[in-house]
């Protein structure tokens, strides 16, 4: 199986920055897209940013110009650099990986356990 481990969340003041990391491990043949999602209390989980294995990325309109997603294919790791944070960015952030697993056909969607990001003064 595949495990995703996130780190880097925490409490930050408005205007501050955080960098989230997510490392995938296990029976990985290849990871296609990797992404970050978030879920605020009482709201549905939403896409924040996604990046392909070739490096193409897309962002939610609410984070464009403030967040940057990047990845290292050799290390099966994805990062989310978050700048100019706002209180409305407060949420649990989840890493996602669309993965081709060794010995299995098709692609499988894996999730991390989530990391809390709180933006507050």
PDB file of N, CA and C in Angstrom, residues 5-98:
ATOM      1  N   UNK A   5       2.456  11.131   4.375  1.00  0.00           N
ATOM      2  CA  UNK A   5       2.693  11.769   5.660  1.00  0.00           C
ATOM      3  C   UNK A   5       2.927  13.255   5.442  1.00  0.00           C
ATOM      4  N   UNK A   6       2.081  14.051   6.076  1.00  0.00           N
ATOM      5  CA  UNK A   6       2.148  15.511   5.932  1.00  0.00           C
ATOM      6  C   UNK A   6       2.827  16.133   7.143  1.00  0.00           C
ATOM      7  N   UNK A   7       3.372  17.295   6.941  1.00  0.00           N
ATOM      8  CA  UNK A   7       3.957  18.063   8.036  1.00  0.00           C
ATOM      9  C   UNK A   7       3.964  19.535   7.658  1.00  0.00           C
ATOM     10  N   UNK A   8       4.172  20.391   8.661  1.00  0.00           N
ATOM     11  CA  UNK A   8       4.347  21.813   8.393  1.00  0.00           C
ATOM     12  C   UNK A   8       3.197  22.713   8.785  1.00  0.00           C
ATOM     13  N   UNK A   9       2.096  22.158   9.248  1.00  0.00           N
ATOM     14  CA  UNK A   9       0.988  23.000   9.660  1.00  0.00           C
ATOM     15  C   UNK A   9       1.288  23.723  10.964  1.00  0.00           C
ATOM     16  N   UNK A  10       0.374  24.589  11.356  1.00  0.00           N
ATOM     17  CA  UNK A  10       0.552  25.307  12.600  1.00  0.00           C
ATOM     18  C   UNK A  10      -0.265  26.577  12.664  1.00  0.00           C
ATOM     19  N   UNK A  11       0.068  27.411  13.646  1.00  0.00           N
ATOM     20  CA  UNK A  11      -0.608  28.682  13.866  1.00  0.00           C
ATOM     21  C   UNK A  11       0.268  29.808  13.329  1.00  0.00           C
ATOM     22  N   UNK A  12      -0.319  30.684  12.538  1.00  0.00           N
ATOM     23  CA  UNK A  12       0.425  31.802  11.952  1.00  0.00           C
ATOM     24  C   UNK A  12      -0.461  33.026  11.938  1.00  0.00           C
ATOM     25  N   UNK A  13       0.150  34.192  12.037  1.00  0.00           N
ATOM     26  CA  UNK A  13      -0.602  35.434  11.989  1.00  0.00           C
ATOM     27  C   UNK A  13      -0.979  35.779  10.550  1.00  0.00           C
ATOM     28  N   UNK A  14      -2.043  36.540  10.377  1.00  0.00           N
ATOM     29  CA  UNK A  14      -2.392  36.996   9.026  1.00  0.00           C
ATOM     30  C   UNK A  14      -1.204  37.696   8.361  1.00  0.00           C
ATOM     31  N   UNK A  15      -1.014  37.363   7.090  1.00  0.00           N
ATOM     32  CA  UNK A  15       0.123  37.907   6.354  1.00  0.00           C
ATOM     33  C   UNK A  15       1.360  37.038   6.428  1.00  0.00           C
ATOM     34  N   UNK A  16       1.339  36.050   7.281  1.00  0.00           N
ATOM     35  CA  UNK A  16       2.487  35.178   7.453  1.00  0.00           C
ATOM     36  C   UNK A  16       2.555  34.075   6.417  1.00  0.00           C
ATOM     37  N   UNK A  17       3.546  33.192   6.595  1.00  0.00           N
ATOM     38  CA  UNK A  17       3.791  32.113   5.643  1.00  0.00           C
ATOM     39  C   UNK A  17       3.945  30.782   6.362  1.00  0.00           C
ATOM     40  N   UNK A  18       3.602  29.730   5.657  1.00  0.00           N
ATOM     41  CA  UNK A  18       3.839  28.361   6.090  1.00  0.00           C
ATOM     42  C   UNK A  18       4.192  27.538   4.879  1.00  0.00           C
ATOM     43  N   UNK A  19       4.933  26.459   5.108  1.00  0.00           N
ATOM     44  CA  UNK A  19       5.251  25.522   4.046  1.00  0.00           C
ATOM     45  C   UNK A  19       4.857  24.123   4.492  1.00  0.00           C
ATOM     46  N   UNK A  20       3.946  23.521   3.735  1.00  0.00           N
ATOM     47  CA  UNK A  20       3.499  22.163   4.004  1.00  0.00           C
ATOM     48  C   UNK A  20       4.296  21.183   3.158  1.00  0.00           C
ATOM     49  N   UNK A  21       4.580  20.015   3.739  1.00  0.00           N
ATOM     50  CA  UNK A  21       5.279  18.949   3.029  1.00  0.00           C
ATOM     51  C   UNK A  21       4.454  17.676   3.099  1.00  0.00           C
ATOM     52  N   UNK A  22       4.574  16.857   2.081  1.00  0.00           N
ATOM     53  CA  UNK A  22       3.894  15.566   2.051  1.00  0.00           C
ATOM     54  C   UNK A  22       4.800  14.570   1.348  1.00  0.00           C
ATOM     55  N   UNK A  23       5.157  13.514   2.069  1.00  0.00           N
ATOM     56  CA  UNK A  23       6.015  12.474   1.516  1.00  0.00           C
ATOM     57  C   UNK A  23       5.224  11.185   1.370  1.00  0.00           C
ATOM     58  N   UNK A  24       5.293  10.601   0.185  1.00  0.00           N
ATOM     59  CA  UNK A  24       4.616   9.340  -0.095  1.00  0.00           C
ATOM     60  C   UNK A  24       5.619   8.197  -0.033  1.00  0.00           C
ATOM     61  N   UNK A  25       5.163   7.057   0.493  1.00  0.00           N
ATOM     62  CA  UNK A  25       6.027   5.886   0.569  1.00  0.00           C
ATOM     63  C   UNK A  25       5.188   4.628   0.411  1.00  0.00           C
ATOM     64  N   UNK A  26       5.872   3.521   0.123  1.00  0.00           N
ATOM     65  CA  UNK A  26       5.171   2.256  -0.037  1.00  0.00           C
ATOM     66  C   UNK A  26       5.392   1.677  -1.423  1.00  0.00           C
ATOM     67  N   UNK A  27       4.421   0.912  -1.883  1.00  0.00           N
ATOM     68  CA  UNK A  27       4.548   0.187  -3.150  1.00  0.00           C
ATOM     69  C   UNK A  27       4.181   1.085  -4.327  1.00  0.00           C
ATOM     70  N   UNK A  28       5.009   2.081  -4.555  1.00  0.00           N
ATOM     71  CA  UNK A  28       4.746   3.092  -5.580  1.00  0.00           C
ATOM     72  C   UNK A  28       5.481   2.752  -6.858  1.00  0.00           C
ATOM     73  N   UNK A  29       4.713   2.613  -7.937  1.00  0.00           N
ATOM     74  CA  UNK A  29       5.341   2.478  -9.250  1.00  0.00           C
ATOM     75  C   UNK A  29       5.546   3.863  -9.855  1.00  0.00           C
ATOM     76  N   UNK A  30       4.478   4.648  -9.774  1.00  0.00           N
ATOM     77  CA  UNK A  30       4.542   6.025 -10.266  1.00  0.00           C
ATOM     78  C   UNK A  30       3.414   6.828  -9.642  1.00  0.00           C
ATOM     79  N   UNK A  31       3.690   8.082  -9.339  1.00  0.00           N
ATOM     80  CA  UNK A  31       2.636   8.983  -8.888  1.00  0.00           C
ATOM     81  C   UNK A  31       2.317   9.947 -10.023  1.00  0.00           C
ATOM     82  N   UNK A  32       1.089   9.974 -10.434  1.00  0.00           N
ATOM     83  CA  UNK A  32       0.662  10.911 -11.471  1.00  0.00           C
ATOM     84  C   UNK A  32       0.465  12.277 -10.823  1.00  0.00           C
ATOM     85  N   UNK A  33      -0.756  12.703 -10.636  1.00  0.00           N
ATOM     86  CA  UNK A  33      -0.992  14.011 -10.031  1.00  0.00           C
ATOM     87  C   UNK A  33      -0.833  13.944  -8.515  1.00  0.00           C
ATOM     88  N   UNK A  34      -0.329  15.033  -7.951  1.00  0.00           N
ATOM     89  CA  UNK A  34      -0.306  15.211  -6.501  1.00  0.00           C
ATOM     90  C   UNK A  34      -0.964  16.547  -6.203  1.00  0.00           C
ATOM     91  N   UNK A  35      -1.670  16.599  -5.097  1.00  0.00           N
ATOM     92  CA  UNK A  35      -2.389  17.830  -4.817  1.00  0.00           C
ATOM     93  C   UNK A  35      -2.592  18.081  -3.344  1.00  0.00           C
ATOM     94  N   UNK A  36      -3.071  19.279  -3.070  1.00  0.00           N
ATOM     95  CA  UNK A  36      -3.454  19.680  -1.725  1.00  0.00           C
ATOM     96  C   UNK A  36      -4.913  20.108  -1.739  1.00  0.00           C
ATOM     97  N   UNK A  37      -5.638  19.616  -0.755  1.00  0.00           N
ATOM     98  CA  UNK A  37      -7.026  19.975  -0.545  1.00  0.00           C
ATOM     99  C   UNK A  37      -7.138  20.539   0.860  1.00  0.00           C
ATOM    100  N   UNK A  38      -8.238  21.216   1.140  1.00  0.00           N
ATOM    101  CA  UNK A  38      -8.463  21.710   2.492  1.00  0.00           C
ATOM    102  C   UNK A  38      -9.939  21.624   2.841  1.00  0.00           C
ATOM    103  N   UNK A  39     -10.170  21.519   4.136  1.00  0.00           N
ATOM    104  CA  UNK A  39     -11.542  21.457   4.629  1.00  0.00           C
ATOM    105  C   UNK A  39     -11.649  22.290   5.896  1.00  0.00           C
ATOM    106  N   UNK A  40     -12.463  23.324   5.809  1.00  0.00           N
ATOM    107  CA  UNK A  40     -12.734  24.177   6.955  1.00  0.00           C
ATOM    108  C   UNK A  40     -13.955  23.629   7.694  1.00  0.00           C
ATOM    109  N   UNK A  41     -14.103  23.955   8.972  1.00  0.00           N
ATOM    110  CA  UNK A  41     -15.258  23.465   9.740  1.00  0.00           C
ATOM    111  C   UNK A  41     -16.577  23.831   9.071  1.00  0.00           C
ATOM    112  N   UNK A  42     -17.438  22.849   8.917  1.00  0.00           N
ATOM    113  CA  UNK A  42     -18.740  23.085   8.330  1.00  0.00           C
ATOM    114  C   UNK A  42     -18.762  23.239   6.835  1.00  0.00           C
ATOM    115  N   UNK A  43     -17.617  23.044   6.190  1.00  0.00           N
ATOM    116  CA  UNK A  43     -17.542  23.202   4.740  1.00  0.00           C
ATOM    117  C   UNK A  43     -17.055  21.916   4.095  1.00  0.00           C
ATOM    118  N   UNK A  44     -17.291  21.821   2.790  1.00  0.00           N
ATOM    119  CA  UNK A  44     -16.824  20.669   2.042  1.00  0.00           C
ATOM    120  C   UNK A  44     -15.331  20.791   1.745  1.00  0.00           C
ATOM    121  N   UNK A  45     -14.701  19.640   1.549  1.00  0.00           N
ATOM    122  CA  UNK A  45     -13.292  19.643   1.151  1.00  0.00           C
ATOM    123  C   UNK A  45     -13.177  20.255  -0.240  1.00  0.00           C
ATOM    124  N   UNK A  46     -12.177  21.112  -0.417  1.00  0.00           N
ATOM    125  CA  UNK A  46     -11.997  21.785  -1.697  1.00  0.00           C
ATOM    126  C   UNK A  46     -10.554  21.664  -2.166  1.00  0.00           C
ATOM    127  N   UNK A  47     -10.404  21.679  -3.482  1.00  0.00           N
ATOM    128  CA  UNK A  47      -9.070  21.632  -4.075  1.00  0.00           C
ATOM    129  C   UNK A  47      -8.367  22.972  -3.849  1.00  0.00           C
ATOM    130  N   UNK A  48      -7.109  22.897  -3.416  1.00  0.00           N
ATOM    131  CA  UNK A  48      -6.291  24.091  -3.278  1.00  0.00           C
ATOM    132  C   UNK A  48      -5.341  24.216  -4.467  1.00  0.00           C
ATOM    133  N   UNK A  49      -4.597  23.147  -4.744  1.00  0.00           N
ATOM    134  CA  UNK A  49      -3.629  23.168  -5.832  1.00  0.00           C
ATOM    135  C   UNK A  49      -3.305  21.740  -6.233  1.00  0.00           C
ATOM    136  N   UNK A  50      -2.967  21.556  -7.493  1.00  0.00           N
ATOM    137  CA  UNK A  50      -2.607  20.235  -8.004  1.00  0.00           C
ATOM    138  C   UNK A  50      -1.446  20.398  -8.967  1.00  0.00           C
ATOM    139  N   UNK A  51      -0.582  19.371  -9.020  1.00  0.00           N
ATOM    140  CA  UNK A  51       0.569  19.417  -9.904  1.00  0.00           C
ATOM    141  C   UNK A  51       0.744  18.055 -10.557  1.00  0.00           C
ATOM    142  N   UNK A  52       1.002  18.047 -11.851  1.00  0.00           N
ATOM    143  CA  UNK A  52       1.192  16.801 -12.590  1.00  0.00           C
ATOM    144  C   UNK A  52       2.634  16.320 -12.428  1.00  0.00           C
ATOM    145  N   UNK A  53       2.883  15.100 -12.893  1.00  0.00           N
ATOM    146  CA  UNK A  53       4.242  14.579 -12.835  1.00  0.00           C
ATOM    147  C   UNK A  53       5.188  15.386 -13.723  1.00  0.00           C
ATOM    148  N   UNK A  54       4.647  16.051 -14.720  1.00  0.00           N
ATOM    149  CA  UNK A  54       5.455  16.890 -15.601  1.00  0.00           C
ATOM    150  C   UNK A  54       5.666  18.300 -15.094  1.00  0.00           C
ATOM    151  N   UNK A  55       4.987  18.645 -13.989  1.00  0.00           N
ATOM    152  CA  UNK A  55       5.186  19.947 -13.379  1.00  0.00           C
ATOM    153  C   UNK A  55       4.122  20.983 -13.667  1.00  0.00           C
ATOM    154  N   UNK A  56       3.110  20.621 -14.437  1.00  0.00           N
ATOM    155  CA  UNK A  56       2.017  21.565 -14.688  1.00  0.00           C
ATOM    156  C   UNK A  56       1.162  21.682 -13.433  1.00  0.00           C
ATOM    157  N   UNK A  57       0.753  22.893 -13.122  1.00  0.00           N
ATOM    158  CA  UNK A  57       0.004  23.110 -11.885  1.00  0.00           C
ATOM    159  C   UNK A  57      -1.251  23.935 -12.116  1.00  0.00           C
ATOM    160  N   UNK A  58      -2.203  23.754 -11.227  1.00  0.00           N
ATOM    161  CA  UNK A  58      -3.433  24.544 -11.226  1.00  0.00           C
ATOM    162  C   UNK A  58      -3.777  24.901  -9.789  1.00  0.00           C
ATOM    163  N   UNK A  59      -4.424  26.040  -9.631  1.00  0.00           N
ATOM    164  CA  UNK A  59      -4.735  26.554  -8.304  1.00  0.00           C
ATOM    165  C   UNK A  59      -6.188  26.994  -8.215  1.00  0.00           C
ATOM    166  N   UNK A  60      -6.713  26.916  -7.018  1.00  0.00           N
ATOM    167  CA  UNK A  60      -8.007  27.531  -6.750  1.00  0.00           C
ATOM    168  C   UNK A  60      -7.844  29.039  -6.886  1.00  0.00           C
ATOM    169  N   UNK A  61      -8.893  29.699  -7.359  1.00  0.00           N
ATOM    170  CA  UNK A  61      -8.826  31.150  -7.551  1.00  0.00           C
ATOM    171  C   UNK A  61      -8.480  31.867  -6.248  1.00  0.00           C
ATOM    172  N   UNK A  62      -8.942  31.327  -5.139  1.00  0.00           N
ATOM    173  CA  UNK A  62      -8.759  31.993  -3.854  1.00  0.00           C
ATOM    174  C   UNK A  62      -7.305  32.017  -3.385  1.00  0.00           C
ATOM    175  N   UNK A  63      -6.443  31.172  -3.987  1.00  0.00           N
ATOM    176  CA  UNK A  63      -5.054  31.110  -3.533  1.00  0.00           C
ATOM    177  C   UNK A  63      -4.054  31.511  -4.621  1.00  0.00           C
ATOM    178  N   UNK A  64      -4.534  31.780  -5.805  1.00  0.00           N
ATOM    179  CA  UNK A  64      -3.629  32.164  -6.894  1.00  0.00           C
ATOM    180  C   UNK A  64      -2.820  33.394  -6.515  1.00  0.00           C
ATOM    181  N   UNK A  65      -1.521  33.325  -6.801  1.00  0.00           N
ATOM    182  CA  UNK A  65      -0.633  34.440  -6.483  1.00  0.00           C
ATOM    183  C   UNK A  65      -0.110  34.417  -5.061  1.00  0.00           C
ATOM    184  N   UNK A  66      -0.667  33.560  -4.209  1.00  0.00           N
ATOM    185  CA  UNK A  66      -0.219  33.472  -2.814  1.00  0.00           C
ATOM    186  C   UNK A  66       0.405  32.115  -2.491  1.00  0.00           C
ATOM    187  N   UNK A  67      -0.124  31.055  -3.088  1.00  0.00           N
ATOM    188  CA  UNK A  67       0.350  29.700  -2.817  1.00  0.00           C
ATOM    189  C   UNK A  67       1.116  29.172  -4.025  1.00  0.00           C
ATOM    190  N   UNK A  68       2.114  28.327  -3.746  1.00  0.00           N
ATOM    191  CA  UNK A  68       2.878  27.682  -4.804  1.00  0.00           C
ATOM    192  C   UNK A  68       3.049  26.209  -4.476  1.00  0.00           C
ATOM    193  N   UNK A  69       2.668  25.361  -5.427  1.00  0.00           N
ATOM    194  CA  UNK A  69       2.837  23.925  -5.263  1.00  0.00           C
ATOM    195  C   UNK A  69       4.063  23.483  -6.051  1.00  0.00           C
ATOM    196  N   UNK A  70       4.815  22.541  -5.481  1.00  0.00           N
ATOM    197  CA  UNK A  70       5.983  21.996  -6.167  1.00  0.00           C
ATOM    198  C   UNK A  70       6.155  20.542  -5.747  1.00  0.00           C
ATOM    199  N   UNK A  71       6.959  19.805  -6.509  1.00  0.00           N
ATOM    200  CA  UNK A  71       7.157  18.400  -6.179  1.00  0.00           C
ATOM    201  C   UNK A  71       8.527  17.931  -6.634  1.00  0.00           C
ATOM    202  N   UNK A  72       8.945  16.838  -5.997  1.00  0.00           N
ATOM    203  CA  UNK A  72      10.172  16.145  -6.376  1.00  0.00           C
ATOM    204  C   UNK A  72       9.774  14.719  -6.694  1.00  0.00           C
ATOM    205  N   UNK A  73       9.767  14.367  -7.975  1.00  0.00           N
ATOM    206  CA  UNK A  73       9.302  13.039  -8.383  1.00  0.00           C
ATOM    207  C   UNK A  73      10.200  11.929  -7.820  1.00  0.00           C
ATOM    208  N   UNK A  74      11.486  12.174  -7.746  1.00  0.00           N
ATOM    209  CA  UNK A  74      12.408  11.150  -7.250  1.00  0.00           C
ATOM    210  C   UNK A  74      12.170  10.839  -5.778  1.00  0.00           C
ATOM    211  N   UNK A  75      11.708  11.848  -5.029  1.00  0.00           N
ATOM    212  CA  UNK A  75      11.464  11.667  -3.596  1.00  0.00           C
ATOM    213  C   UNK A  75       9.994  11.448  -3.268  1.00  0.00           C
ATOM    214  N   UNK A  76       9.142  11.431  -4.305  1.00  0.00           N
ATOM    215  CA  UNK A  76       7.694  11.267  -4.090  1.00  0.00           C
ATOM    216  C   UNK A  76       7.174  12.256  -3.043  1.00  0.00           C
ATOM    217  N   UNK A  77       7.593  13.479  -3.177  1.00  0.00           N
ATOM    218  CA  UNK A  77       7.260  14.509  -2.206  1.00  0.00           C
ATOM    219  C   UNK A  77       6.649  15.717  -2.908  1.00  0.00           C
ATOM    220  N   UNK A  78       5.667  16.310  -2.245  1.00  0.00           N
ATOM    221  CA  UNK A  78       5.027  17.520  -2.741  1.00  0.00           C
ATOM    222  C   UNK A  78       5.023  18.553  -1.616  1.00  0.00           C
ATOM    223  N   UNK A  79       5.180  19.811  -1.995  1.00  0.00           N
ATOM    224  CA  UNK A  79       5.170  20.907  -1.033  1.00  0.00           C
ATOM    225  C   UNK A  79       4.108  21.928  -1.422  1.00  0.00           C
ATOM    226  N   UNK A  80       3.661  22.669  -0.427  1.00  0.00           N
ATOM    227  CA  UNK A  80       2.768  23.793  -0.672  1.00  0.00           C
ATOM    228  C   UNK A  80       3.316  24.985   0.112  1.00  0.00           C
ATOM    229  N   UNK A  81       3.846  25.955  -0.609  1.00  0.00           N
ATOM    230  CA  UNK A  81       4.318  27.193   0.012  1.00  0.00           C
ATOM    231  C   UNK A  81       3.151  28.157   0.070  1.00  0.00           C
ATOM    232  N   UNK A  82       2.816  28.582   1.269  1.00  0.00           N
ATOM    233  CA  UNK A  82       1.664  29.453   1.467  1.00  0.00           C
ATOM    234  C   UNK A  82       2.142  30.793   2.013  1.00  0.00           C
ATOM    235  N   UNK A  83       1.939  31.838   1.237  1.00  0.00           N
ATOM    236  CA  UNK A  83       2.320  33.188   1.633  1.00  0.00           C
ATOM    237  C   UNK A  83       1.089  34.070   1.767  1.00  0.00           C
ATOM    238  N   UNK A  84       1.267  35.206   2.429  1.00  0.00           N
ATOM    239  CA  UNK A  84       0.172  36.170   2.603  1.00  0.00           C
ATOM    240  C   UNK A  84      -1.090  35.482   3.113  1.00  0.00           C
ATOM    241  N   UNK A  85      -0.925  34.680   4.125  1.00  0.00           N
ATOM    242  CA  UNK A  85      -2.050  33.900   4.637  1.00  0.00           C
ATOM    243  C   UNK A  85      -3.133  34.788   5.229  1.00  0.00           C
ATOM    244  N   UNK A  86      -4.359  34.328   5.045  1.00  0.00           N
ATOM    245  CA  UNK A  86      -5.549  35.044   5.517  1.00  0.00           C
ATOM    246  C   UNK A  86      -6.315  34.157   6.495  1.00  0.00           C
ATOM    247  N   UNK A  87      -7.116  34.742   7.362  1.00  0.00           N
ATOM    248  CA  UNK A  87      -7.919  33.910   8.281  1.00  0.00           C
ATOM    249  C   UNK A  87      -8.789  32.902   7.548  1.00  0.00           C
ATOM    250  N   UNK A  88      -9.261  33.251   6.376  1.00  0.00           N
ATOM    251  CA  UNK A  88     -10.100  32.310   5.622  1.00  0.00           C
ATOM    252  C   UNK A  88      -9.330  31.133   5.050  1.00  0.00           C
ATOM    253  N   UNK A  89      -8.006  31.130   5.188  1.00  0.00           N
ATOM    254  CA  UNK A  89      -7.209  29.971   4.799  1.00  0.00           C
ATOM    255  C   UNK A  89      -7.180  28.914   5.899  1.00  0.00           C
ATOM    256  N   UNK A  90      -7.730  29.232   7.055  1.00  0.00           N
ATOM    257  CA  UNK A  90      -7.766  28.283   8.161  1.00  0.00           C
ATOM    258  C   UNK A  90      -8.558  27.041   7.789  1.00  0.00           C
ATOM    259  N   UNK A  91      -7.927  25.881   7.936  1.00  0.00           N
ATOM    260  CA  UNK A  91      -8.547  24.612   7.549  1.00  0.00           C
ATOM    261  C   UNK A  91      -7.593  23.475   7.875  1.00  0.00           C
ATOM    262  N   UNK A  92      -8.098  22.261   7.755  1.00  0.00           N
ATOM    263  CA  UNK A  92      -7.230  21.093   7.733  1.00  0.00           C
ATOM    264  C   UNK A  92      -6.821  20.858   6.282  1.00  0.00           C
ATOM    265  N   UNK A  93      -5.547  20.762   6.052  1.00  0.00           N
ATOM    266  CA  UNK A  93      -5.013  20.585   4.706  1.00  0.00           C
ATOM    267  C   UNK A  93      -4.618  19.119   4.510  1.00  0.00           C
ATOM    268  N   UNK A  94      -5.087  18.550   3.392  1.00  0.00           N
ATOM    269  CA  UNK A  94      -4.849  17.147   3.086  1.00  0.00           C
ATOM    270  C   UNK A  94      -4.031  17.017   1.799  1.00  0.00           C
ATOM    271  N   UNK A  95      -3.076  16.123   1.842  1.00  0.00           N
ATOM    272  CA  UNK A  95      -2.297  15.783   0.662  1.00  0.00           C
ATOM    273  C   UNK A  95      -2.993  14.636  -0.078  1.00  0.00           C
ATOM    274  N   UNK A  96      -2.876  14.658  -1.379  1.00  0.00           N
ATOM    275  CA  UNK A  96      -3.505  13.635  -2.216  1.00  0.00           C
ATOM    276  C   UNK A  96      -2.527  13.194  -3.290  1.00  0.00           C
ATOM    277  N   UNK A  97      -2.546  11.884  -3.590  1.00  0.00           N
ATOM    278  CA  UNK A  97      -1.665  11.367  -4.639  1.00  0.00           C
ATOM    279  C   UNK A  97      -2.412  10.345  -5.478  1.00  0.00           C
ATOM    280  N   UNK A  98      -2.445  10.563  -6.771  1.00  0.00           N
ATOM    281  CA  UNK A  98      -3.044   9.617  -7.718  1.00  0.00           C
ATOM    282  C   UNK A  98      -1.922   8.693  -8.169  1.00  0.00           C
TER     283      UNK A  98
END
